[in-house]
Each structure stands twice: as structure tokens, then as C-alpha cells.
Short mmCIF file of C-alpha atoms in Angstrom, two decimals:
data_model
loop_
_atom_site.label_atom_id
_atom_site.label_comp_id
_atom_site.label_asym_id
_atom_site.label_seq_id
_atom_site.Cartn_x
_atom_site.Cartn_y
_atom_site.Cartn_z
CA MET H 265 -17.85 128.55 22.47
CA ILE H 266 -19.26 125.80 24.68
CA ARG H 267 -15.91 124.02 24.53
CA SER H 268 -14.10 127.21 25.58
CA PHE H 269 -16.52 127.66 28.47
CA LEU H 270 -15.94 124.10 29.70
CA LEU H 271 -12.17 124.52 29.48
CA GLY H 272 -12.46 127.71 31.52
CA VAL H 273 -14.45 125.93 34.22
CA ILE H 274 -11.92 123.07 34.35
CA CYS H 275 -9.11 125.59 34.72
CA LEU H 276 -10.89 127.22 37.66
CA LEU H 277 -11.47 123.84 39.29
CA VAL H 278 -7.75 123.10 39.33
CA VAL H 279 -6.68 126.57 40.43
CA GLY H 280 -3.44 126.43 42.39
CA CYS H 281 -1.83 123.75 40.16
CA ALA H 282 0.96 126.18 39.31
CA THR H 283 2.08 126.51 42.92
CA THR H 284 5.59 125.57 43.99
CA LYS H 285 5.62 122.24 45.81
CA SER H 286 7.59 121.24 48.89
CA VAL H 287 10.52 118.90 48.56
CA LYS H 288 9.91 115.22 49.28
CA LYS H 289 10.16 113.70 52.76
CA GLY H 290 13.61 112.16 52.20
CA TYR H 291 15.16 115.39 50.89
CA GLN H 292 18.76 116.07 51.91
CA LEU H 293 20.62 119.35 51.72
CA ASN H 294 23.77 119.30 49.62
CA GLU H 295 26.38 122.04 49.98
CA ALA H 296 27.99 120.93 46.72
CA THR H 297 25.02 122.31 44.76
CA ASP H 298 23.94 125.88 44.09
CA LYS H 299 20.55 125.28 45.69
CA GLY H 300 19.07 125.60 49.17
CA VAL H 301 15.60 125.71 50.68
CA PHE H 302 13.38 128.15 52.50
CA VAL H 303 11.00 127.00 55.24
CA ALA H 304 7.68 128.77 55.84
CA SER H 305 4.16 127.99 57.00
CA ILE H 306 0.71 129.14 55.91
CA SER H 307 -2.27 128.96 58.25
CA TYR H 308 -5.79 130.36 58.17
CA GLN H 309 -8.73 131.20 60.42
CA GLY H 310 -12.04 131.22 58.59
CA GLY H 311 -13.54 129.61 55.51
CA TYR H 312 -11.79 127.05 53.35
CA SER H 313 -10.17 128.66 50.28
CA GLY H 314 -6.84 128.83 48.50
CA TYR H 315 -4.42 130.91 50.60
CA SER H 316 -1.13 131.72 48.91
CA ILE H 317 2.08 133.67 49.37
CA ARG H 318 3.94 134.95 46.31
CA PHE H 319 7.69 135.41 46.05
CA SER H 320 10.26 136.31 43.41
CA ALA H 321 14.02 136.37 42.95
CA SER H 322 15.59 139.79 43.39
CA ASN H 323 17.21 139.45 39.95
CA GLY H 324 13.74 139.09 38.43
CA GLN H 325 14.58 135.78 36.76
CA SER H 326 12.12 133.58 38.66
CA SER H 327 8.99 133.71 40.80
CA GLY H 328 6.60 131.33 42.49
CA GLN H 329 4.03 130.82 45.20
CA ILE H 330 3.09 128.43 47.98
CA GLU H 331 -0.59 127.74 48.56
CA PHE H 332 -2.64 125.96 51.21
CA GLY H 333 -6.09 124.82 50.16
CA LYS H 334 -7.88 125.30 46.84
CA GLY H 335 -9.79 128.25 45.50
CA MET H 336 -12.28 126.10 43.66
CA SER H 337 -13.27 122.58 44.74
CA LEU H 338 -16.30 120.39 44.14
CA ILE H 339 -16.42 119.41 47.82
CA PRO H 340 -14.88 122.08 50.12
CA ILE H 341 -13.26 119.70 52.59
CA PRO H 342 -10.15 121.24 54.22
CA PRO H 343 -6.99 119.12 54.01
CA LYS H 344 -5.64 117.71 57.25
CA GLY H 345 -2.51 119.85 57.14
CA ASP H 346 0.34 119.77 59.65
CA TYR H 347 -1.24 121.41 62.70
CA SER H 348 -4.54 119.63 63.31
CA HIS H 349 -3.12 118.19 66.54
CA ILE H 350 -2.99 121.72 68.00
CA GLY H 351 -6.28 122.92 66.50
CA ARG H 352 -4.68 124.99 63.78
CA LYS H 353 -5.35 124.81 60.03
CA GLY H 354 -2.24 125.06 57.90
CA GLN H 355 0.86 123.50 56.43
CA LEU H 356 4.64 123.78 56.49
CA TYR H 357 6.48 124.27 53.20
CA VAL H 358 10.09 123.44 52.38
CA VAL H 359 10.87 124.84 48.93
CA GLU H 360 14.09 124.31 47.00
CA LEU H 361 15.39 127.30 45.05
CA PRO H 362 18.63 128.43 43.42
CA ALA H 363 20.81 130.27 45.92
CA GLY H 364 20.18 134.00 45.96
CA ASP H 365 18.09 136.84 47.33
CA TYR H 366 14.29 136.65 47.26
CA THR H 367 11.32 138.79 48.26
CA VAL H 368 7.79 137.91 49.36
CA PHE H 369 5.94 140.54 47.35
CA GLY H 370 2.29 139.62 47.81
CA TRP H 371 -0.43 137.27 48.93
CA GLN H 372 -3.71 136.09 47.47
CA VAL H 373 -6.92 134.37 48.49
CA ALA H 374 -8.74 132.43 45.78
CA SER H 375 -12.28 131.64 46.96
CA GLY H 376 -14.74 130.37 44.40
CA TYR H 377 -14.98 133.03 41.69
CA ALA H 378 -13.53 135.70 44.01
CA THR H 379 -9.87 136.69 44.26
CA THR H 380 -8.65 138.88 47.11
CA LYS H 381 -5.29 140.68 47.07
CA PRO H 382 -3.60 143.40 49.15
CA GLN H 383 -3.81 147.00 48.02
CA MET H 384 -0.32 147.87 49.26
CA PRO H 385 3.00 146.31 48.18
CA ILE H 386 4.76 143.84 50.46
CA SER H 387 8.52 143.45 50.75
CA ILE H 388 9.77 140.64 52.98
CA ASN H 389 13.33 139.80 51.98
CA PHE H 390 15.05 136.48 52.55
CA LYS H 391 18.17 134.71 51.35
CA VAL H 392 18.57 131.14 50.12
CA GLN H 393 22.07 129.80 50.69
CA PRO H 394 23.68 126.81 48.94
CA GLY H 395 23.05 123.59 50.88
CA LYS H 396 21.27 125.45 53.70
CA ALA H 397 17.70 125.77 55.05
CA THR H 398 16.36 129.20 56.01
CA TYR H 399 13.23 129.66 58.13
CA ILE H 400 11.27 132.78 57.15
CA GLY H 401 8.16 132.56 59.36
CA ASN H 402 4.40 131.99 59.39
CA PHE H 403 1.73 133.73 57.30
CA ASP H 404 -1.66 133.56 59.01
CA PHE H 405 -4.81 134.52 57.07
CA VAL H 406 -7.69 135.72 59.28
CA GLN H 407 -11.04 136.06 57.51
CA THR H 408 -12.70 139.44 58.06
CA SER H 409 -15.60 139.24 55.60
CA GLY H 410 -17.40 136.77 53.39
CA LEU H 411 -20.35 136.11 51.14
CA GLY H 412 -21.81 132.72 51.97
CA LEU H 413 -18.91 130.26 51.72
CA THR H 414 -16.82 132.77 49.77
CA VAL H 415 -14.01 134.60 51.56
CA THR H 416 -13.99 138.26 50.48
CA GLY H 417 -11.71 139.87 53.05
CA VAL H 418 -8.75 138.87 55.22
CA GLU H 419 -6.05 140.20 57.47
CA VAL H 420 -2.67 138.55 56.96
CA ASN H 421 -0.33 138.44 59.94
CA TYR H 422 3.37 137.60 59.61
CA THR H 423 5.07 136.14 62.69
CA GLU H 424 8.00 134.06 63.89
CA GLN H 425 6.73 130.68 65.09
CA SER H 426 9.82 128.53 64.89
CA ASN H 427 8.94 126.69 68.12
CA ILE H 428 5.93 125.20 66.29
CA ASP H 429 7.15 125.09 62.72
CA LEU H 430 10.54 123.52 63.33
CA GLU H 431 8.91 120.69 65.27
CA VAL H 432 6.87 119.96 62.16
CA LEU H 433 10.04 120.20 60.07
CA LYS H 434 11.73 117.63 62.29
CA ARG H 435 8.79 115.25 61.96
CA ARG H 436 8.15 115.60 58.23
CA PHE H 437 11.71 116.08 56.96
CA PRO H 438 13.96 114.00 59.23
CA ASN H 439 17.02 114.43 56.99
CA ILE H 440 17.10 118.20 57.56
CA ASN H 441 18.88 118.96 60.81
CA VAL H 442 16.77 121.49 62.73
CA SER H 443 19.79 122.73 64.68
CA ASP H 444 21.37 123.88 61.42
CA VAL H 445 18.38 125.89 60.18
CA ILE H 446 19.22 129.55 59.58
CA MET H 447 16.76 132.04 61.07
CA GLY H 448 15.64 134.46 58.39
CA ILE H 449 13.26 136.24 60.75
CA LYS H 450 13.99 137.87 64.11
CA PRO H 451 12.94 136.01 67.29
CA SER H 452 9.36 136.84 68.39
CA PHE H 453 8.88 139.05 65.32
CA SER H 454 5.24 139.96 64.62
CA MET H 455 3.65 142.17 61.97
CA GLU H 456 -0.11 142.47 61.65
CA GLY H 457 -2.00 143.21 58.47
CA ILE H 458 0.77 142.97 55.90
CA GLY H 459 -0.36 144.57 52.65
CA GLY H 460 -2.91 146.73 54.47
CA GLU H 461 -6.45 146.88 53.11
CA ASN H 462 -7.44 144.39 50.44
CA SER H 463 -9.65 144.33 47.39
CA THR H 464 -11.72 141.54 45.86
CA SER H 465 -12.36 140.94 42.18
CA TRP H 466 -14.82 138.50 40.62
CA ASN H 467 -14.24 136.22 37.66
CA MET H 468 -17.62 134.74 36.82
CA PRO H 469 -17.68 132.38 33.81
CA MET H 470 -19.81 133.47 30.88
CA VAL H 471 -22.72 131.12 30.28
CA ILE H 472 -23.64 130.70 26.60
CA MET H 473 -27.28 129.69 26.09
#
């Protein structure tokens, strides 16, 4: 039982390891393949936690998530991210996927032993085209409640911020031509509070004496 408890704690400490990673800096798009990329950013205002966006293929054959930060860390030091030069906490993601239709169906905040999710479904559709890059926008998490260092409530705003994000794309991924990026979100688009109200659940480890 003690061994099972320790394994559970280790699993919590590395929460977020199953997230989908960005492509490497030297990545090049190739129209001869059946894959493309989507470009999106995650930012947050509030306490350090693991902020993630979840997506799935419309055919139901695959799903994934992008996450900024960690839900459980020994020392809660926020990563530098891509926007520290403008006083913003967050990161840009460039994720390679098979060509097809996808949907952002949810978000999550992992904060210590607390997990916060939206109560209403989300449906943000985007398309990945072979050998192309599609920008789908920014997801900004704004903390609305907490318990000590634990984030227990957020509002998630979805906006078009290509003027900021594509500058980061140009700097971090020089082989992707910004002028060729497809806009998967309307100019100046803004939607506040996607997913509506949220609920928090607690997953406290059982201590065996």
C-alpha cells in the first residue's frame, strides 16, 4: 500500500506529462505530407498552475491537449514563457497533427490537488491542412478564486491576438513563413468566459499510517 501511495504522489508531481508538445525550432512545413500544424497561445493572470486546452479530431480517432505550467511542482516557479518582455505570462504552441477537422472541447486547471473544469461544453472548430499552419487564437485564464496558492476558479477568454502571437512565431520558428499562416479565427474576435461557470474537484492522496 505504501508503494502504491508513493507511485500516486509521483504521478501527481509529473502531471501534464501527457500533453502534446510543440514542434522543434527548425520545423519546416511539407505539403507532400498529410500533416499540418495549428498555432495557439495560452496565457494566465493569477497563481501558477497547469493551464490546459483540450482538443480532439472530429472523427473521434485522436485527442490531445496543450498545457502551460504544472499542476503539481515542488517549487512553484513560473516558466519564463514567450511573453515576459511584455509583462504577460504564457506560451505559444505549434502542434503538428494529421490533416483534418478538430474541435477545442474543453479546458482544465490543475492546481495542487484541485482540478477545475468548465460546466458547459465548448466547441471551437478548426481545420489542419496538409503542409499548412493555421492560427486559432489565444486562451487567457483569469483567476477568480483561490485557496492559498491553489487556484479554484477561473474565467477563460478566447481572443484573436495574431499581432502578438505571430511575432513570437516568427522569432521561435523562423522556418515557418508568417505571411502564409492561415487565419482560423476572425480578426478582432473575442469571447469571454468560454465554458461558463466552472467546478473544482479535489484528489487528495490517501495517507496510510
